[in-house]
Tab-separated table of C-alpha atoms in Angstrom:
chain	number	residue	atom	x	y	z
A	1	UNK	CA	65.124	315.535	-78.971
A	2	UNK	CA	65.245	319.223	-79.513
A	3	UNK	CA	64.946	321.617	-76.310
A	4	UNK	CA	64.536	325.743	-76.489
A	5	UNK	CA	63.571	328.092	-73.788
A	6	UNK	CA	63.871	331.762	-74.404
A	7	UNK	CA	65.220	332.973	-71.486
A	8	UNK	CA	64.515	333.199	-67.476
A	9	UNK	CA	61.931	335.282	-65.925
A	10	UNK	CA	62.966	338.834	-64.474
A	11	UNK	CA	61.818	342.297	-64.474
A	12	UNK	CA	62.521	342.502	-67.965
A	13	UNK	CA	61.495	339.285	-69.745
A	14	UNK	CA	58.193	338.635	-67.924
A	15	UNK	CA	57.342	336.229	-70.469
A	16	UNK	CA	59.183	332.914	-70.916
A	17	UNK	CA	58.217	329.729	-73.180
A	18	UNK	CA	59.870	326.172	-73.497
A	19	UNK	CA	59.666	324.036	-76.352
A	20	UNK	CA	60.560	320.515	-76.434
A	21	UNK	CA	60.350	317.867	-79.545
A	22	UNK	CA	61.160	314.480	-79.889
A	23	UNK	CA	61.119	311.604	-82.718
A	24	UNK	CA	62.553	307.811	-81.863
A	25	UNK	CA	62.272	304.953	-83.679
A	26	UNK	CA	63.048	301.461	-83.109
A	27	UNK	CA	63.605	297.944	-84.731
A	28	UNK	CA	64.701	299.132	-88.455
A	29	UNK	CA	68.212	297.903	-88.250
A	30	UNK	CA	67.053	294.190	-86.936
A	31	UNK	CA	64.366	294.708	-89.453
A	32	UNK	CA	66.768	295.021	-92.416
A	33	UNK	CA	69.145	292.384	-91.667
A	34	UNK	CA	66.311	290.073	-91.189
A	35	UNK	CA	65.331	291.177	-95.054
A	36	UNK	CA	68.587	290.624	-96.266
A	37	UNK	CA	69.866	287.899	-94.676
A	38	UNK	CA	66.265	285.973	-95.753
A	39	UNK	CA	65.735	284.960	-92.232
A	40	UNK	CA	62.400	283.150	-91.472
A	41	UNK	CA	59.429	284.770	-89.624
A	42	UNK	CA	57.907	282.971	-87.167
A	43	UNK	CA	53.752	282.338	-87.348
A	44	UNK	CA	52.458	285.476	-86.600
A	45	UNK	CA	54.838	286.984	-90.118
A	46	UNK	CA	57.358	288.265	-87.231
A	47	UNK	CA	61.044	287.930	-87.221
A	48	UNK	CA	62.564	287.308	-84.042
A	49	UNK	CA	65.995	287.823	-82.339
A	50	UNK	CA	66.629	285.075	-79.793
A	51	UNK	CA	63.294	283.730	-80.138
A	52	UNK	CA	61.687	287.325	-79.426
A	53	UNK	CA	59.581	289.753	-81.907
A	54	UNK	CA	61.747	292.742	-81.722
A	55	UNK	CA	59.237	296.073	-81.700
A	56	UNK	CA	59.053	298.472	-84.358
A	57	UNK	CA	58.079	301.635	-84.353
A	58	UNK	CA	58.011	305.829	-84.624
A	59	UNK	CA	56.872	307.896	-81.790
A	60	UNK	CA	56.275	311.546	-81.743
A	61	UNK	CA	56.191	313.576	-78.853
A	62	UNK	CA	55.950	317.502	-78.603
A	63	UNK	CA	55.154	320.400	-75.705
A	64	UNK	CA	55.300	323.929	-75.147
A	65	UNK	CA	55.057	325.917	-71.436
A	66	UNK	CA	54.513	329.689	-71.247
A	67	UNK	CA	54.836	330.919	-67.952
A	68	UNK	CA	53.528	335.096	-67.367
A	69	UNK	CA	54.572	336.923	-64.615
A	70	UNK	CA	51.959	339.076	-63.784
A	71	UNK	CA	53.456	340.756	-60.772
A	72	UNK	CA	56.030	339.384	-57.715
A	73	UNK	CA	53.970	337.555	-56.270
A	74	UNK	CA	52.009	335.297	-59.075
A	75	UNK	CA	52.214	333.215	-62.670
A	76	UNK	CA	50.078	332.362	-64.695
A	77	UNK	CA	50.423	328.866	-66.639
A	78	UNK	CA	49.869	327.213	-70.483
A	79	UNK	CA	51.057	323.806	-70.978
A	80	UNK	CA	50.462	321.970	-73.831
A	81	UNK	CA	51.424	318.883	-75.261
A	82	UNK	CA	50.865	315.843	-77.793
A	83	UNK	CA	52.142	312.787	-78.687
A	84	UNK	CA	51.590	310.023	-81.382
A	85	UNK	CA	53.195	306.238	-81.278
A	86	UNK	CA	52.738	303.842	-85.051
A	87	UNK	CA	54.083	300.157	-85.130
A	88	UNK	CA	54.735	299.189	-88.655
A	89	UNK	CA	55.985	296.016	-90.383
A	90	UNK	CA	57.064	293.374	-87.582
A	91	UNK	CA	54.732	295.122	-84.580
A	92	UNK	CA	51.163	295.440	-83.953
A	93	UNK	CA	51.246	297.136	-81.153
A	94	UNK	CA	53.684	299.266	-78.897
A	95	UNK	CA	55.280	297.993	-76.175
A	96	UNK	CA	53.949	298.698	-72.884
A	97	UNK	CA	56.599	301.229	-71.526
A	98	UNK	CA	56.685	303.117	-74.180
A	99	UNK	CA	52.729	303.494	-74.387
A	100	UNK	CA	51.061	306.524	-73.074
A	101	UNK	CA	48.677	307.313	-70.142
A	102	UNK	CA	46.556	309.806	-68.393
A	103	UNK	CA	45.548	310.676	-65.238
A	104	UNK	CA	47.908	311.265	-62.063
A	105	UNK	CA	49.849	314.295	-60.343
A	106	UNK	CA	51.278	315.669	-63.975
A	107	UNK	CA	48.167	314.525	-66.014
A	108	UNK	CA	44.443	315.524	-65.637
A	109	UNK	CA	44.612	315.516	-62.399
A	110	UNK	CA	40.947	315.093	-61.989
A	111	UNK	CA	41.793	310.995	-62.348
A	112	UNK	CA	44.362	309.236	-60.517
A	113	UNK	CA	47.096	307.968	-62.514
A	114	UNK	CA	45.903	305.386	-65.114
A	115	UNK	CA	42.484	305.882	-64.404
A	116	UNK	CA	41.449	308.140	-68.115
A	117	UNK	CA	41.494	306.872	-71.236
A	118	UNK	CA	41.663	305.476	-73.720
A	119	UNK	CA	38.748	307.235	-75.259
A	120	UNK	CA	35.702	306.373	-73.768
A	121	UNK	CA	36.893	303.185	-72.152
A	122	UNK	CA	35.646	302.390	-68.779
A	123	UNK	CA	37.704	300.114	-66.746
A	124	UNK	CA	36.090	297.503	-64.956
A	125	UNK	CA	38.641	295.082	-63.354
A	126	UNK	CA	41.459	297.729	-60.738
A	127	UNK	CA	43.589	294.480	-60.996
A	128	UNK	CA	44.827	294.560	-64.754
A	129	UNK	CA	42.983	298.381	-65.741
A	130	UNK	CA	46.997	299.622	-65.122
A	131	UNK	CA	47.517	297.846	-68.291
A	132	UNK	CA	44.523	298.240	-70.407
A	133	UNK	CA	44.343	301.689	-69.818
A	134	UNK	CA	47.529	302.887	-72.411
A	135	UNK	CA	47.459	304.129	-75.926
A	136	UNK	CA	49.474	304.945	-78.491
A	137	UNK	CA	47.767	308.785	-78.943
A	138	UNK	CA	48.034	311.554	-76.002
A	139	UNK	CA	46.685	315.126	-75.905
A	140	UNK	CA	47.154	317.288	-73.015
A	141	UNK	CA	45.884	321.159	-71.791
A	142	UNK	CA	47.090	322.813	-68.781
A	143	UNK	CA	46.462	326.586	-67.643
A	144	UNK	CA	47.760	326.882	-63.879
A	145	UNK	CA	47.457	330.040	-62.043
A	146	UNK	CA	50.563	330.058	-59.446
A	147	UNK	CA	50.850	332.440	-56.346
A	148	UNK	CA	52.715	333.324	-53.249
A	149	UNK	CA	50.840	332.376	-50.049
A	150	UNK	CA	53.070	332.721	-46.718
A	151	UNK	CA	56.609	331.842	-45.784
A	152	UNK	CA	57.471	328.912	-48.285
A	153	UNK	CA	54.007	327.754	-49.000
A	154	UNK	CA	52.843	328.752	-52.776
A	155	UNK	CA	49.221	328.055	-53.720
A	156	UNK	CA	47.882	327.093	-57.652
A	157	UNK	CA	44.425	326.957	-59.070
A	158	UNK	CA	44.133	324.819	-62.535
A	159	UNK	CA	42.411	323.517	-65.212
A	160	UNK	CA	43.260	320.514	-67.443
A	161	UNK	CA	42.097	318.751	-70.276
A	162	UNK	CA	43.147	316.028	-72.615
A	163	UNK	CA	42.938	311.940	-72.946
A	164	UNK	CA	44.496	309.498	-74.862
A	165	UNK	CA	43.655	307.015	-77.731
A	166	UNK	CA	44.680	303.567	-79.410
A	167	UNK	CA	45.607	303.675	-83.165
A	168	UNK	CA	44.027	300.554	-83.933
A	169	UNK	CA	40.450	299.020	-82.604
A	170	UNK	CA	41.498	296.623	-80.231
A	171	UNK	CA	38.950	293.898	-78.658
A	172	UNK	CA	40.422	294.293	-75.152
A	173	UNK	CA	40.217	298.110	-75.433
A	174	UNK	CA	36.566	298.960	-76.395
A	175	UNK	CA	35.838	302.905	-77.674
A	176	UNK	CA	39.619	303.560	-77.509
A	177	UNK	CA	40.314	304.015	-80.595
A	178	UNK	CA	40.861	307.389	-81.879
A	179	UNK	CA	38.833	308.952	-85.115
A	180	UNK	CA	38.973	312.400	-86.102
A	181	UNK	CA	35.008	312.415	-85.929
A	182	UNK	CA	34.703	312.114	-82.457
A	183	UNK	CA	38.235	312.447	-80.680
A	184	UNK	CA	36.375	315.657	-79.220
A	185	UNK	CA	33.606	314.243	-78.143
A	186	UNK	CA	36.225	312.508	-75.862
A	187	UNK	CA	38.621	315.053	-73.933
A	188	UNK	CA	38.204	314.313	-70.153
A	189	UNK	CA	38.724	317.929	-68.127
A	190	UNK	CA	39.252	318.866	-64.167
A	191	UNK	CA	39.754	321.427	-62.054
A	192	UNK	CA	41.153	321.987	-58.518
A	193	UNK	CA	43.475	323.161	-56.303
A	194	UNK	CA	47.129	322.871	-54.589
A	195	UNK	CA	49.401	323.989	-52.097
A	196	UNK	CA	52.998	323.964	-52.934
A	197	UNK	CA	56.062	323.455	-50.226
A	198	UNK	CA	59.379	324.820	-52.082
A	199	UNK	CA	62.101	324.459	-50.285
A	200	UNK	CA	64.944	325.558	-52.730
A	201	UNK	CA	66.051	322.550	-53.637
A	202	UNK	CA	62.926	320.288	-54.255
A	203	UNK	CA	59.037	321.297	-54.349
A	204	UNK	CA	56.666	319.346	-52.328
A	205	UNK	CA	53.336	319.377	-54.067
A	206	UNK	CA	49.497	318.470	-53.146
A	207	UNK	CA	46.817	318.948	-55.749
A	208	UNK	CA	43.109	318.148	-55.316
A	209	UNK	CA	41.754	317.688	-59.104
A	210	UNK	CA	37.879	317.336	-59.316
A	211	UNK	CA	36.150	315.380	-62.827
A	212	UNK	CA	34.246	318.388	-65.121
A	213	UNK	CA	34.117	316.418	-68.159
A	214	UNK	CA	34.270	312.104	-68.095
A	215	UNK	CA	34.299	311.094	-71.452
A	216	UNK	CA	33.593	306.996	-69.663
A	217	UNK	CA	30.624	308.188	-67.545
A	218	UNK	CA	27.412	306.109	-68.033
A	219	UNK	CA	24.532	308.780	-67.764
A	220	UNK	CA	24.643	312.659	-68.035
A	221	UNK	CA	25.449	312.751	-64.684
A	222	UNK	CA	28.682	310.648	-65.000
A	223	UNK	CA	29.871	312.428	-68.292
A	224	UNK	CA	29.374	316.325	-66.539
A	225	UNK	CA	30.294	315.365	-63.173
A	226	UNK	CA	30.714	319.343	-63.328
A	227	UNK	CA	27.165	319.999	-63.008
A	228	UNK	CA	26.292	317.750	-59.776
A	229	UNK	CA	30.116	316.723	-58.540
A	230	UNK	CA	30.226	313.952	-56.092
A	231	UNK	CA	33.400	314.050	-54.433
A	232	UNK	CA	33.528	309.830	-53.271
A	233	UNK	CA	33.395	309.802	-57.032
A	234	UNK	CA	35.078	312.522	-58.859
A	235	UNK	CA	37.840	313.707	-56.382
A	236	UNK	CA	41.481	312.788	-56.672
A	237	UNK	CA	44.414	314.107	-54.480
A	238	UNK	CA	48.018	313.875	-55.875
A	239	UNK	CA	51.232	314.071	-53.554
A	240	UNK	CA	54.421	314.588	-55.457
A	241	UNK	CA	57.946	316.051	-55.667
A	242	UNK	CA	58.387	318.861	-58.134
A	243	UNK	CA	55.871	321.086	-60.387
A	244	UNK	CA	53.593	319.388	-62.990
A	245	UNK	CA	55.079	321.206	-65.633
């Protein structure tokens, strides 16, 4: 992982950016000494360790936050960020907890957590969605305009955008699958508000996202929830500890 920020924000430097890049990789080694020491796949063509398919993979993950100060009192916000997970050789497919998702308090915050993507996949079934709805491809958009309100309270008004995909078509995961002819067609965007608590040492946060854009939605209606919002529908609130970015 590589990490750079310029410096902090002051009278001076009323600009500051973060950069953060990461590669990992996993199963090579077992991989190899599977090879070499001819040792026998099981029936899917997968060697084991213990009776288990050890994962293989590369992931990719990259995002950048520039924060303006425009005067004492208020910020204003970019955050962007991407991400991109390929099983090779002995996997097809990543394991769960390292697979992506969208949605929630740090997400687009117009869907609750695990409730976008991937694609245009619509969940059906709350029970096992959690699971279904992962991927192995994440884009992400922030812009967050941050200011003062009274005493310790802070107040934000944002916009995000983004989604995430599969790498491969899978049957349980219908119009997940990313292609570069239509990946557009699918970004999912909100809007909303918050009120921040910072207390010094931790940040109570509260953020009401509202659906513009649903990539899953059924009709016209349902894809540009922006144009006739129904907030039973297209409303999420998000209570967390610290800022979304």
């Amino acid at each position: 992982t590589f990490y750079y920020t310029n410096s902090k924000l002051n009278s001076t430097n009323p600009f500051q950016y973060t950069l953060r890049a990461g590669i990992e990789t996993s199963g090579n080694v077992f991989y190899g000494l599977s090879e070499m020491f001819g040792a026998a796949p099981n029936k899917s063509g997968q060697y084991e360790i213990m009776n288990i398919a050890f994962s293989q993979y590369v992931k990719h993950d990259f995002s950048m936050t520039a924060n303006w100060k425009m005067d004492s009192q208020s910020n204003v916000l970019l955050h962007v960020e991407w991400g991109v997970a390929v099983p090779y050789l002995n996997s097809t497919s990543i394991p769960f907890e390292k697979r992506y998702f969208a949605g929630g308090a740090n997400s687009v915050r117009g869907w609750s957590v695990r409730e976008l993507g991937p694609g245009k996949y619509s969940g059906n079934d709350k029970t096992i969605d959690y699971i279904k709805q992962s991927g192995d491809i994440k884009m992400g958009a922030s812009i967050e305009f941050r200011s003062k309100l009274f005493w310790k309270f802070n107040g934000a008004m944002f916009v995000d955008a983004g989604n995430i995909w599969t790498i491969r078509e899978y049957p349980e995961q219908p119009g997940g699958c990313f292609r570069f002819d239509s990946f557009y067609k699918e970004i999912a965007m909100s809007y909303g508000l918050g009120v921040r608590l910072d207390l010094g040492v931790l940040v109570l946060r509260l953020d009401g996202g509202l659906k513009a854009i649903n990539p899953a939605g059924n009709s016209f209606v349902e894809r540009v929830p922006l144009l006739s919002p129904d907030f039973s529908r297209d409303m999420a609130f998000h209570l967390a500890v610290g800022y979304p970015f």
